[in-house]
PDB file of C-alpha atoms and ligand atoms in Angstrom:
ATOM      1  CA  UNK D 335      21.202  30.202  13.472  1.00  0.00           C
ATOM      2  CA  UNK D 336      20.838  33.482  15.372  1.00  0.00           C
ATOM      3  CA  UNK D 337      17.625  34.651  16.965  1.00  0.00           C
ATOM      4  CA  UNK D 338      16.913  37.085  14.131  1.00  0.00           C
ATOM      5  CA  UNK D 339      16.993  34.414  11.460  1.00  0.00           C
ATOM      6  CA  UNK D 340      13.762  34.336   9.432  1.00  0.00           C
ATOM      7  CA  UNK D 341      12.820  31.645   6.950  1.00  0.00           C
ATOM      8  CA  UNK D 342      10.360  32.094   4.088  1.00  0.00           C
ATOM      9  CA  UNK D 343       8.474  29.744   1.790  1.00  0.00           C
ATOM     10  CA  UNK D 344       8.343  31.427  -1.632  1.00  0.00           C
ATOM     11  CA  UNK D 345       6.004  29.685  -4.096  1.00  0.00           C
ATOM     12  CA  UNK D 346       5.086  30.402  -7.696  1.00  0.00           C
ATOM     13  CA  UNK D 347       2.345  28.986  -9.864  1.00  0.00           C
ATOM     14  CA  UNK D 348       1.507  30.035 -13.398  1.00  0.00           C
ATOM     15  CA  UNK D 349      -1.508  29.290 -15.570  1.00  0.00           C
ATOM     16  CA  UNK D 350      -3.051  30.227 -18.871  1.00  0.00           C
ATOM     17  CA  UNK D 351      -6.689  30.995 -19.556  1.00  0.00           C
ATOM     18  CA  UNK D 352      -7.103  32.564 -16.108  1.00  0.00           C
ATOM     19  CA  UNK D 353      -6.186  31.824 -12.512  1.00  0.00           C
ATOM     20  CA  UNK D 354      -6.041  28.212 -11.367  1.00  0.00           C
ATOM     21  CA  UNK D 355      -9.019  28.816  -9.105  1.00  0.00           C
ATOM     22  CA  UNK D 356     -11.014  30.100 -12.106  1.00  0.00           C
ATOM     23  CA  UNK D 357     -10.272  27.043 -14.196  1.00  0.00           C
ATOM     24  CA  UNK D 358      -7.015  28.209 -15.819  1.00  0.00           C
ATOM     25  CA  UNK D 359      -4.631  25.566 -17.115  1.00  0.00           C
ATOM     26  CA  UNK D 360      -1.535  24.998 -14.966  1.00  0.00           C
ATOM     27  CA  UNK D 361       1.710  25.765 -16.831  1.00  0.00           C
ATOM     28  CA  UNK D 362       4.357  25.684 -14.140  1.00  0.00           C
ATOM     29  CA  UNK D 363       4.964  25.720 -10.405  1.00  0.00           C
ATOM     30  CA  UNK D 364       8.075  25.866  -8.256  1.00  0.00           C
ATOM     31  CA  UNK D 365       9.073  26.852  -4.758  1.00  0.00           C
ATOM     32  CA  UNK D 366      11.990  27.798  -2.526  1.00  0.00           C
ATOM     33  CA  UNK D 367      12.534  27.817   1.221  1.00  0.00           C
ATOM     34  CA  UNK D 368      15.048  30.556   1.924  1.00  0.00           C
ATOM     35  CA  UNK D 369      16.449  32.893   4.567  1.00  0.00           C
ATOM     36  CA  UNK D 370      14.976  36.403   4.524  1.00  0.00           C
ATOM     37  CA  UNK D 371      18.082  37.834   2.839  1.00  0.00           C
ATOM     38  CA  UNK D 372      17.555  35.535  -0.186  1.00  0.00           C
ATOM     39  CA  UNK D 373      13.796  35.888  -0.518  1.00  0.00           C
ATOM     40  CA  UNK D 374      13.886  38.709  -3.085  1.00  0.00           C
ATOM     41  CA  UNK D 375      16.343  36.855  -5.341  1.00  0.00           C
ATOM     42  CA  UNK D 376      14.333  33.641  -5.017  1.00  0.00           C
ATOM     43  CA  UNK D 377      11.123  35.446  -5.946  1.00  0.00           C
ATOM     44  CA  UNK D 378      12.747  36.973  -9.047  1.00  0.00           C
ATOM     45  CA  UNK D 379      14.104  33.572 -10.113  1.00  0.00           C
ATOM     46  CA  UNK D 380      10.662  32.005  -9.748  1.00  0.00           C
ATOM     47  CA  UNK D 381       9.060  34.757 -11.852  1.00  0.00           C
ATOM     48  CA  UNK D 382      11.774  34.210 -14.475  1.00  0.00           C
ATOM     49  CA  UNK D 383      10.923  30.538 -14.442  1.00  0.00           C
ATOM     50  CA  UNK D 384       7.226  31.274 -14.960  1.00  0.00           C
ATOM     51  CA  UNK D 385       8.139  33.351 -18.023  1.00  0.00           C
ATOM     52  CA  UNK D 386      10.567  30.835 -19.502  1.00  0.00           C
ATOM     53  CA  UNK D 387       8.277  27.954 -20.418  1.00  0.00           C
ATOM     54  CA  UNK D 388       7.701  29.031 -24.017  1.00  0.00           C
ATOM     55  CA  UNK D 389       4.059  29.788 -23.175  1.00  0.00           C
ATOM     56  CA  UNK D 390       3.321  33.238 -21.815  1.00  0.00           C
ATOM     57  CA  UNK D 391       1.200  32.869 -18.687  1.00  0.00           C
ATOM     58  CA  UNK D 392      -2.049  34.763 -18.266  1.00  0.00           C
ATOM     59  CA  UNK D 393      -1.735  34.410 -14.501  1.00  0.00           C
ATOM     60  CA  UNK D 394       1.189  34.128 -12.086  1.00  0.00           C
ATOM     61  CA  UNK D 395       0.768  33.928  -8.335  1.00  0.00           C
ATOM     62  CA  UNK D 396       3.719  34.430  -6.030  1.00  0.00           C
ATOM     63  CA  UNK D 397       3.186  33.553  -2.384  1.00  0.00           C
ATOM     64  CA  UNK D 398       5.647  34.420   0.358  1.00  0.00           C
ATOM     65  CA  UNK D 399       4.993  33.016   3.791  1.00  0.00           C
ATOM     66  CA  UNK D 400       7.137  32.995   6.937  1.00  0.00           C
ATOM     67  CA  UNK D 401       7.916  29.544   8.284  1.00  0.00           C
ATOM     68  CA  UNK D 402       8.356  28.693  11.959  1.00  0.00           C
ATOM     69  CA  UNK D 403      11.983  27.629  12.350  1.00  0.00           C
ATOM     70  CA  UNK D 404      11.032  25.151  15.083  1.00  0.00           C
ATOM     71  CA  UNK D 405       9.056  23.173  12.493  1.00  0.00           C
ATOM     72  CA  UNK D 406      11.937  22.887  10.005  1.00  0.00           C
ATOM     73  CA  UNK D 407      13.313  19.382   9.417  1.00  0.00           C
ATOM     74  CA  UNK D 408      16.698  18.746   7.768  1.00  0.00           C
ATOM     75  CA  UNK D 409      16.987  15.659   5.628  1.00  0.00           C
ATOM     76  CA  UNK D 410      19.844  14.242   3.521  1.00  0.00           C
ATOM     77  CA  UNK D 411      19.130  13.979  -0.211  1.00  0.00           C
ATOM     78  CA  UNK D 412      18.457  10.451  -1.409  1.00  0.00           C
ATOM     79  CA  UNK D 413      21.305   8.657  -3.146  1.00  0.00           C
ATOM     80  CA  UNK D 414      20.750   8.620  -6.907  1.00  0.00           C
ATOM     81  CA  UNK D 415      21.225   5.641  -9.219  1.00  0.00           C
ATOM     82  CA  UNK D 416      20.569   5.528 -12.958  1.00  0.00           C
ATOM     83  CA  UNK D 417      19.460   2.289 -14.627  1.00  0.00           C
ATOM     84  CA  UNK D 418      19.970   2.334 -18.388  1.00  0.00           C
ATOM     85  CA  UNK D 419      17.301  -0.168 -19.343  1.00  0.00           C
ATOM     86  CA  UNK D 420      16.766  -0.977 -23.022  1.00  0.00           C
ATOM     87  CA  UNK D 421      13.482   0.947 -23.208  1.00  0.00           C
ATOM     88  CA  UNK D 422      10.221   1.498 -21.338  1.00  0.00           C
ATOM     89  CA  UNK D 423       9.251  -2.194 -21.180  1.00  0.00           C
ATOM     90  CA  UNK D 424      12.567  -3.279 -19.680  1.00  0.00           C
ATOM     91  CA  UNK D 425      12.600  -0.243 -17.364  1.00  0.00           C
ATOM     92  CA  UNK D 426       9.167  -1.255 -16.114  1.00  0.00           C
ATOM     93  CA  UNK D 427      10.398  -4.758 -15.235  1.00  0.00           C
ATOM     94  CA  UNK D 428      13.256  -3.285 -13.227  1.00  0.00           C
ATOM     95  CA  UNK D 429      10.928  -0.765 -11.567  1.00  0.00           C
ATOM     96  CA  UNK D 430       8.476  -3.522 -10.656  1.00  0.00           C
ATOM     97  CA  UNK D 431      11.287  -5.425  -8.967  1.00  0.00           C
ATOM     98  CA  UNK D 432      12.256  -2.388  -6.897  1.00  0.00           C
ATOM     99  CA  UNK D 433       8.649  -1.721  -5.898  1.00  0.00           C
ATOM    100  CA  UNK D 434       8.211  -5.370  -4.854  1.00  0.00           C
ATOM    101  CA  UNK D 435      11.360  -5.111  -2.736  1.00  0.00           C
ATOM    102  CA  UNK D 436       9.803  -2.034  -1.101  1.00  0.00           C
ATOM    103  CA  UNK D 437       6.754  -4.090  -0.096  1.00  0.00           C
ATOM    104  CA  UNK D 438       4.305  -3.146  -2.854  1.00  0.00           C
ATOM    105  CA  UNK D 439       2.085  -6.021  -4.046  1.00  0.00           C
ATOM    106  CA  UNK D 440       1.826  -7.099  -7.684  1.00  0.00           C
ATOM    107  CA  UNK D 441      -1.840  -5.996  -8.004  1.00  0.00           C
ATOM    108  CA  UNK D 442      -0.962  -2.557  -6.590  1.00  0.00           C
ATOM    109  CA  UNK D 443       1.967  -2.228  -9.014  1.00  0.00           C
ATOM    110  CA  UNK D 444      -0.216  -3.181 -11.981  1.00  0.00           C
ATOM    111  CA  UNK D 445      -2.935  -0.703 -10.991  1.00  0.00           C
ATOM    112  CA  UNK D 446      -0.376   2.087 -10.514  1.00  0.00           C
ATOM    113  CA  UNK D 447       1.161   1.615 -13.967  1.00  0.00           C
ATOM    114  CA  UNK D 448      -2.305   1.403 -15.498  1.00  0.00           C
ATOM    115  CA  UNK D 449      -3.242   4.756 -13.894  1.00  0.00           C
ATOM    116  CA  UNK D 450      -0.022   6.449 -15.057  1.00  0.00           C
ATOM    117  CA  UNK D 451      -0.635   5.095 -18.557  1.00  0.00           C
ATOM    118  CA  UNK D 452      -4.319   6.002 -18.948  1.00  0.00           C
ATOM    119  CA  UNK D 453      -5.219   8.413 -16.145  1.00  0.00           C
ATOM    120  CA  UNK D 454      -6.828   7.832 -12.749  1.00  0.00           C
ATOM    121  CA  UNK D 455     -10.318   6.553 -12.048  1.00  0.00           C
ATOM    122  CA  UNK D 456     -13.172   5.928 -14.418  1.00  0.00           C
ATOM    123  CA  UNK D 457     -12.793   9.439 -15.831  1.00  0.00           C
ATOM    124  CA  UNK D 458      -9.128   8.867 -16.713  1.00  0.00           C
ATOM    125  CA  UNK D 459      -7.874  12.121 -15.182  1.00  0.00           C
ATOM    126  CA  UNK D 460      -4.320  13.365 -14.707  1.00  0.00           C
ATOM    127  CA  UNK D 461      -4.225  14.471 -11.073  1.00  0.00           C
ATOM    128  CA  UNK D 462      -2.968  17.872  -9.932  1.00  0.00           C
ATOM    129  CA  UNK D 463      -0.903  16.071  -7.293  1.00  0.00           C
ATOM    130  CA  UNK D 464      -0.035  12.478  -6.483  1.00  0.00           C
ATOM    131  CA  UNK D 465      -2.373   9.588  -5.714  1.00  0.00           C
ATOM    132  CA  UNK D 466      -1.863   8.032  -2.280  1.00  0.00           C
ATOM    133  CA  UNK D 467      -2.225   4.311  -2.855  1.00  0.00           C
ATOM    134  CA  UNK D 468      -2.435   1.313  -0.504  1.00  0.00           C
ATOM    135  CA  UNK D 469       0.646  -0.830  -1.261  1.00  0.00           C
ATOM    136  CA  UNK D 470      -1.258  -4.035  -0.504  1.00  0.00           C
ATOM    137  CA  UNK D 471      -4.507  -3.556  -2.428  1.00  0.00           C
ATOM    138  CA  UNK D 472      -3.709  -0.784  -4.932  1.00  0.00           C
ATOM    139  CA  UNK D 473      -6.746   1.137  -3.651  1.00  0.00           C
ATOM    140  CA  UNK D 474      -6.527   4.926  -3.678  1.00  0.00           C
ATOM    141  CA  UNK D 475      -6.608   6.329  -0.134  1.00  0.00           C
ATOM    142  CA  UNK D 476      -6.942  10.096  -0.658  1.00  0.00           C
ATOM    143  CA  UNK D 477     -10.322  11.442  -1.843  1.00  0.00           C
ATOM    144  CA  UNK D 478     -11.197  10.276  -5.351  1.00  0.00           C
ATOM    145  CA  UNK D 479     -10.927  13.724  -6.924  1.00  0.00           C
ATOM    146  CA  UNK D 480      -8.600  15.227  -9.529  1.00  0.00           C
ATOM    147  CA  UNK D 481      -6.635  17.009  -6.802  1.00  0.00           C
ATOM    148  CA  UNK D 482      -4.424  14.327  -5.287  1.00  0.00           C
ATOM    149  CA  UNK D 483      -1.830  15.348  -2.701  1.00  0.00           C
ATOM    150  CA  UNK D 484       1.131  17.662  -3.399  1.00  0.00           C
ATOM    151  CA  UNK D 485       4.457  17.630  -1.596  1.00  0.00           C
ATOM    152  CA  UNK D 486       5.286  21.261  -0.793  1.00  0.00           C
ATOM    153  CA  UNK D 487       7.342  23.419   1.593  1.00  0.00           C
ATOM    154  CA  UNK D 488      10.741  21.951   0.776  1.00  0.00           C
ATOM    155  CA  UNK D 489      13.982  23.088  -0.824  1.00  0.00           C
ATOM    156  CA  UNK D 490      17.683  22.379  -0.820  1.00  0.00           C
ATOM    157  CA  UNK D 491      19.440  23.859   2.219  1.00  0.00           C
ATOM    158  CA  UNK D 492      21.785  26.798   1.576  1.00  0.00           C
ATOM    159  CA  UNK D 493      24.729  25.575  -0.494  1.00  0.00           C
ATOM    160  CA  UNK D 494      23.198  22.135  -1.073  1.00  0.00           C
ATOM    161  CA  UNK D 495      21.408  23.056  -4.325  1.00  0.00           C
ATOM    162  CA  UNK D 496      24.670  24.037  -6.028  1.00  0.00           C
ATOM    163  CA  UNK D 497      26.557  21.073  -4.544  1.00  0.00           C
ATOM    164  CA  UNK D 498      23.961  18.534  -5.689  1.00  0.00           C
ATOM    165  CA  UNK D 499      23.592  20.233  -9.096  1.00  0.00           C
ATOM    166  CA  UNK D 500      27.357  20.068  -9.644  1.00  0.00           C
ATOM    167  CA  UNK D 501      27.457  16.447  -8.618  1.00  0.00           C
ATOM    168  CA  UNK D 502      24.587  15.508 -10.944  1.00  0.00           C
ATOM    169  CA  UNK D 503      26.246  17.466 -13.767  1.00  0.00           C
ATOM    170  CA  UNK D 504      29.350  15.297 -13.373  1.00  0.00           C
ATOM    171  CA  UNK D 505      27.095  12.394 -14.368  1.00  0.00           C
ATOM    172  CA  UNK D 506      25.639  14.292 -17.315  1.00  0.00           C
ATOM    173  CA  UNK D 507      22.421  15.061 -15.421  1.00  0.00           C
ATOM    174  CA  UNK D 508      22.031  18.761 -16.136  1.00  0.00           C
ATOM    175  CA  UNK D 509      18.249  18.984 -16.599  1.00  0.00           C
ATOM    176  CA  UNK D 510      16.672  21.097 -13.844  1.00  0.00           C
ATOM    177  CA  UNK D 511      13.931  18.498 -13.584  1.00  0.00           C
ATOM    178  CA  UNK D 512      16.328  15.899 -12.167  1.00  0.00           C
ATOM    179  CA  UNK D 513      17.421  18.275  -9.415  1.00  0.00           C
ATOM    180  CA  UNK D 514      13.792  19.163  -8.664  1.00  0.00           C
ATOM    181  CA  UNK D 515      12.590  15.559  -8.747  1.00  0.00           C
ATOM    182  CA  UNK D 516      15.347  14.403  -6.396  1.00  0.00           C
ATOM    183  CA  UNK D 517      14.158  17.029  -3.911  1.00  0.00           C
ATOM    184  CA  UNK D 518      10.507  15.973  -4.280  1.00  0.00           C
ATOM    185  CA  UNK D 519      11.374  12.294  -3.776  1.00  0.00           C
ATOM    186  CA  UNK D 520      13.528  13.092  -0.751  1.00  0.00           C
ATOM    187  CA  UNK D 521      10.692  14.947   0.962  1.00  0.00           C
ATOM    188  CA  UNK D 522       8.198  12.279  -0.079  1.00  0.00           C
ATOM    189  CA  UNK D 523      10.116   9.383   1.513  1.00  0.00           C
ATOM    190  CA  UNK D 524      10.943  11.439   4.596  1.00  0.00           C
ATOM    191  CA  UNK D 525       7.197  12.035   5.031  1.00  0.00           C
ATOM    192  CA  UNK D 526       6.648   8.291   5.445  1.00  0.00           C
ATOM    193  CA  UNK D 527       5.813   7.184   1.924  1.00  0.00           C
ATOM    194  CA  UNK D 528       6.869   3.558   1.386  1.00  0.00           C
ATOM    195  CA  UNK D 529       7.674   4.019  -2.327  1.00  0.00           C
ATOM    196  CA  UNK D 530       7.067   6.519  -5.129  1.00  0.00           C
ATOM    197  CA  UNK D 531       6.543   5.833  -8.834  1.00  0.00           C
ATOM    198  CA  UNK D 532       6.779   8.844 -11.180  1.00  0.00           C
ATOM    199  CA  UNK D 533       6.315   9.552 -14.867  1.00  0.00           C
ATOM    200  CA  UNK D 534       6.244  13.202 -15.905  1.00  0.00           C
ATOM    201  CA  UNK D 535       3.024  14.573 -17.350  1.00  0.00           C
ATOM    202  CA  UNK D 536       5.120  16.575 -19.868  1.00  0.00           C
ATOM    203  CA  UNK D 537       4.616  14.708 -23.162  1.00  0.00           C
ATOM    204  CA  UNK D 538       8.243  15.018 -24.313  1.00  0.00           C
ATOM    205  CA  UNK D 539       9.880  14.078 -20.990  1.00  0.00           C
ATOM    206  CA  UNK D 540      10.233  10.284 -20.866  1.00  0.00           C
ATOM    207  CA  UNK D 541      12.613   9.814 -17.930  1.00  0.00           C
ATOM    208  CA  UNK D 542      11.018   8.692 -14.680  1.00  0.00           C
ATOM    209  CA  UNK D 543      11.910   7.117 -11.370  1.00  0.00           C
ATOM    210  CA  UNK D 544      11.158   4.836  -8.483  1.00  0.00           C
ATOM    211  CA  UNK D 545      12.091   6.059  -5.004  1.00  0.00           C
ATOM    212  CA  UNK D 546      12.102   3.895  -1.904  1.00  0.00           C
ATOM    213  CA  UNK D 547      14.281   3.574   1.193  1.00  0.00           C
ATOM    214  CA  UNK D 548      15.825   0.398  -0.194  1.00  0.00           C
ATOM    215  CA  UNK D 549      16.844   1.857  -3.589  1.00  0.00           C
ATOM    216  CA  UNK D 550      17.015   5.627  -2.986  1.00  0.00           C
ATOM    217  CA  UNK D 551      16.151   7.624  -6.098  1.00  0.00           C
ATOM    218  CA  UNK D 552      16.439   5.209  -9.021  1.00  0.00           C
ATOM    219  CA  UNK D 553      16.151   6.932 -12.345  1.00  0.00           C
ATOM    220  CA  UNK D 554      15.257   5.375 -15.706  1.00  0.00           C
ATOM    221  CA  UNK D 555      16.174   7.640 -18.662  1.00  0.00           C
ATOM    222  CA  UNK D 556      13.630   5.890 -20.909  1.00  0.00           C
ATOM    223  CA  UNK D 557      10.709   4.921 -18.699  1.00  0.00           C
ATOM    224  CA  UNK D 558       7.466   6.465 -19.953  1.00  0.00           C
ATOM    225  CA  UNK D 559       5.886   4.708 -22.942  1.00  0.00           C
ATOM    226  CA  UNK D 560       4.626   6.940 -25.729  1.00  0.00           C
ATOM    227  CA  UNK D 561       1.075   8.146 -25.199  1.00  0.00           C
ATOM    228  CA  UNK D 562       1.145   7.670 -21.413  1.00  0.00           C
ATOM    229  CA  UNK D 563      -0.628  10.350 -19.362  1.00  0.00           C
ATOM    230  CA  UNK D 564       1.960  10.479 -16.540  1.00  0.00           C
ATOM    231  CA  UNK D 565       1.653  11.363 -12.861  1.00  0.00           C
ATOM    232  CA  UNK D 566       2.832  10.206  -9.462  1.00  0.00           C
ATOM    233  CA  UNK D 567       1.806   7.392  -7.141  1.00  0.00           C
ATOM    234  CA  UNK D 568       2.823   7.488  -3.471  1.00  0.00           C
ATOM    235  CA  UNK D 569       2.417   4.057  -1.850  1.00  0.00           C
ATOM    236  CA  UNK D 570       1.431   4.704   1.777  1.00  0.00           C
ATOM    237  CA  UNK D 571       0.439   2.282   4.523  1.00  0.00           C
ATOM    238  CA  UNK D 572      -3.304   2.560   4.975  1.00  0.00           C
ATOM    239  CA  UNK D 573      -3.276   3.342   8.696  1.00  0.00           C
ATOM    240  CA  UNK D 574      -0.812   6.219   8.207  1.00  0.00           C
ATOM    241  CA  UNK D 575      -2.061   7.994   5.148  1.00  0.00           C
ATOM    242  CA  UNK D 576      -3.512  11.073   6.841  1.00  0.00           C
ATOM    243  CA  UNK D 577      -0.376  11.681   8.925  1.00  0.00           C
ATOM    244  CA  UNK D 578       1.778  11.245   5.836  1.00  0.00           C
ATOM    245  CA  UNK D 579      -0.434  13.616   3.825  1.00  0.00           C
ATOM    246  CA  UNK D 580      -0.108  16.293   6.501  1.00  0.00           C
ATOM    247  CA  UNK D 581       3.683  15.992   6.483  1.00  0.00           C
ATOM    248  CA  UNK D 582       3.791  16.073   2.671  1.00  0.00           C
ATOM    249  CA  UNK D 583       1.713  19.224   2.513  1.00  0.00           C
ATOM    250  CA  UNK D 584       2.824  21.123   5.601  1.00  0.00           C
ATOM    251  CA  UNK D 585       6.128  20.220   7.207  1.00  0.00           C
ATOM    252  CA  UNK D 586       8.961  22.469   5.974  1.00  0.00           C
ATOM    253  CA  UNK D 587      12.032  20.482   4.961  1.00  0.00           C
ATOM    254  CA  UNK D 588      15.555  21.555   4.034  1.00  0.00           C
ATOM    255  CA  UNK D 589      17.463  18.971   2.034  1.00  0.00           C
ATOM    256  CA  UNK D 590      21.189  18.564   2.653  1.00  0.00           C
ATOM    257  CA  UNK D 591      23.604  17.211   0.079  1.00  0.00           C
ATOM    258  CA  UNK D 592      25.211  14.561   2.330  1.00  0.00           C
ATOM    259  CA  UNK D 593      23.777  11.193   1.330  1.00  0.00           C
ATOM    260  CA  UNK D 594      23.516  12.087  -2.334  1.00  0.00           C
ATOM    261  CA  UNK D 595      27.157  13.102  -2.541  1.00  0.00           C
ATOM    262  CA  UNK D 596      28.530  10.183  -0.592  1.00  0.00           C
ATOM    263  CA  UNK D 597      26.454   7.386  -2.121  1.00  0.00           C
ATOM    264  CA  UNK D 598      25.762   8.501  -5.650  1.00  0.00           C
ATOM    265  CA  UNK D 599      28.938   7.063  -7.101  1.00  0.00           C
ATOM    266  CA  UNK D 600      28.633   3.683  -5.390  1.00  0.00           C
ATOM    267  CA  UNK D 601      28.003   0.868  -7.897  1.00  0.00           C
ATOM    268  CA  UNK D 602      24.267   0.215  -7.939  1.00  0.00           C
ATOM    269  CA  UNK D 603      22.990  -3.166  -6.835  1.00  0.00           C
ATOM    270  CA  UNK D 604      21.614  -5.543  -9.489  1.00  0.00           C
ATOM    271  CA  UNK D 605      22.018  -3.006 -12.240  1.00  0.00           C
ATOM    272  CA  UNK D 606      23.427  -3.809 -15.642  1.00  0.00           C
TER     273      UNK D 606
HETATM  274  N1  LIG O 814      -0.167  21.126 -10.813  1.00  0.00           N
HETATM  275  C1  LIG O 814      -1.391  21.541 -11.170  1.00  0.00           C
HETATM  276  N2  LIG O 814      -2.090  22.506 -10.523  1.00  0.00           N
HETATM  277  C2  LIG O 814      -1.502  23.072  -9.464  1.00  0.00           C
HETATM  278  C3  LIG O 814      -0.231  22.689  -9.019  1.00  0.00           C
HETATM  279  C4  LIG O 814       0.463  21.679  -9.747  1.00  0.00           C
HETATM  280  N3  LIG O 814       1.693  21.270  -9.413  1.00  0.00           N
HETATM  281  N4  LIG O 814       0.108  23.422  -7.946  1.00  0.00           N
HETATM  282  C5  LIG O 814      -0.927  24.238  -7.709  1.00  0.00           C
HETATM  283  N5  LIG O 814      -1.908  24.031  -8.622  1.00  0.00           N
HETATM  284  C6  LIG O 814      -3.191  24.754  -8.742  1.00  0.00           C
HETATM  285  C7  LIG O 814      -4.355  23.902  -8.296  1.00  0.00           C
HETATM  286  O1  LIG O 814      -5.488  24.270  -9.025  1.00  0.00           O
HETATM  287  C8  LIG O 814      -4.499  24.280  -6.848  1.00  0.00           C
HETATM  288  O2  LIG O 814      -5.770  24.000  -6.347  1.00  0.00           O
HETATM  289  P1  LIG O 814      -6.034  22.570  -5.616  1.00  0.00           P
HETATM  290  O3  LIG O 814      -5.333  22.661  -4.290  1.00  0.00           O
HETATM  291  O4  LIG O 814      -7.493  22.453  -5.519  1.00  0.00           O
HETATM  292  O5  LIG O 814      -5.409  21.509  -6.498  1.00  0.00           O
HETATM  293  C9  LIG O 814      -4.196  25.761  -6.862  1.00  0.00           C
HETATM  294  O6  LIG O 814      -3.180  25.909  -7.878  1.00  0.00           O
HETATM  295  C10 LIG O 814      -3.687  26.286  -5.550  1.00  0.00           C
HETATM  296  O7  LIG O 814      -2.662  25.398  -5.083  1.00  0.00           O
HETATM  297  P2  LIG O 814      -1.724  25.745  -3.859  1.00  0.00           P
HETATM  298  O8  LIG O 814      -1.147  24.450  -3.385  1.00  0.00           O
HETATM  299  O9  LIG O 814      -2.452  26.601  -2.875  1.00  0.00           O
HETATM  300  O10 LIG O 814      -0.595  26.580  -4.578  1.00  0.00           O
HETATM  301  P3  LIG O 814       0.647  27.400  -3.973  1.00  0.00           P
HETATM  302  O11 LIG O 814       0.497  28.803  -4.394  1.00  0.00           O
HETATM  303  O12 LIG O 814       0.847  27.069  -2.535  1.00  0.00           O
HETATM  304  O13 LIG O 814       1.869  26.782  -4.822  1.00  0.00           O
HETATM  305  C11 LIG O 814       3.255  25.070  -5.846  1.00  0.00           C
HETATM  306  C12 LIG O 814       2.158  25.403  -4.814  1.00  0.00           C
HETATM  307  C13 LIG O 814       2.856  25.644  -7.193  1.00  0.00           C
HETATM  308  C14 LIG O 814       4.598  25.646  -5.444  1.00  0.00           C
HETATM  309  C15 LIG O 814       3.403  23.544  -5.899  1.00  0.00           C
HETATM  310  O14 LIG O 814       2.194  22.895  -5.884  1.00  0.00           O
HETATM  311  C16 LIG O 814       4.213  23.067  -7.118  1.00  0.00           C
HETATM  312  O15 LIG O 814       3.749  22.980  -8.231  1.00  0.00           O
HETATM  313  N6  LIG O 814       5.465  22.714  -6.849  1.00  0.00           N
HETATM  314  C17 LIG O 814       6.364  22.285  -7.894  1.00  0.00           C
HETATM  315  C18 LIG O 814       6.828  20.838  -7.713  1.00  0.00           C
HETATM  316  C19 LIG O 814       5.705  19.891  -7.830  1.00  0.00           C
HETATM  317  O16 LIG O 814       5.141  19.683  -8.856  1.00  0.00           O
HETATM  318  N7  LIG O 814       5.369  19.299  -6.692  1.00  0.00           N
HETATM  319  C20 LIG O 814       4.303  18.376  -6.639  1.00  0.00           C
HETATM  320  C21 LIG O 814       4.836  17.060  -6.199  1.00  0.00           C
HETATM  321  S1  LIG O 814       3.520  15.947  -5.878  1.00  0.00           S
END
């Protein structure tokens, strides 16, 4: 990259009933990490996304922030495997096995599923980010508020978004959420998270995944039981959680297509 190369984080969040900070309800959020020459196009695409959710937002905030190139990390996308379990109960058994292999204890797994089913804490809330959870005890490590921790400041590297999208499309995975979720999970594991468990908080979206170094991004098309609240759990070793949180929230990451493209077609281990 030449000395004049500038990199920008472009982020969009939309809400109805007012701004997020005034209690508005979050409708959508998305972000890009792009060279200066692509910032205007990225911003327009994010605004289009805010207007395409079927609910007209009352508030849209677009933030554009220059990123120090020296801080940028480049990370290969996780390999993706799909497990076609018979339904949510069978998917959960398979997911539990993967989480155990990643070093998460049975009590922590049970607590995580219970929180994704019913909401977190005694008030049963859906968090605005992910819960950071001790993989041994199941105890939540980040402050016990509705905020949680959000992975931000990441995007596919130039060319990688289209390459990964085309590769996923070859497997019938054309939903933008799969592409987005693969990027989230890639940044999450790179940040030092031992394993991630995710069910969408969109009522109609029942696919979900487990991500861990040992299994990459393992997707279950029918994972979320009906009526579940959804959310994300990041299992993080207790003595590292603050460092991991800082990386999740602050370190800019560009995701390359490499690992995803080379490993995605390999036969998955222990999968029917
Ligand atoms: N869900 C719900 N509320 C959200 C939100 C989200 N994904 N992202 C932002 N907000 C709201 C919150 O009220 C937040 O206040 P809080 O920090 O007290 O929770 C407020 O907007 C400001 O958040 P901030 O992080 O400063 O927003 P931003 O302008 O930097 O944009 C996004 C961040 C919207 C790009 C990012 O959070 C996002 O949604 N990315 C899409 C992918 C995703 O969901 N990632 C999360 C993985 S854990």
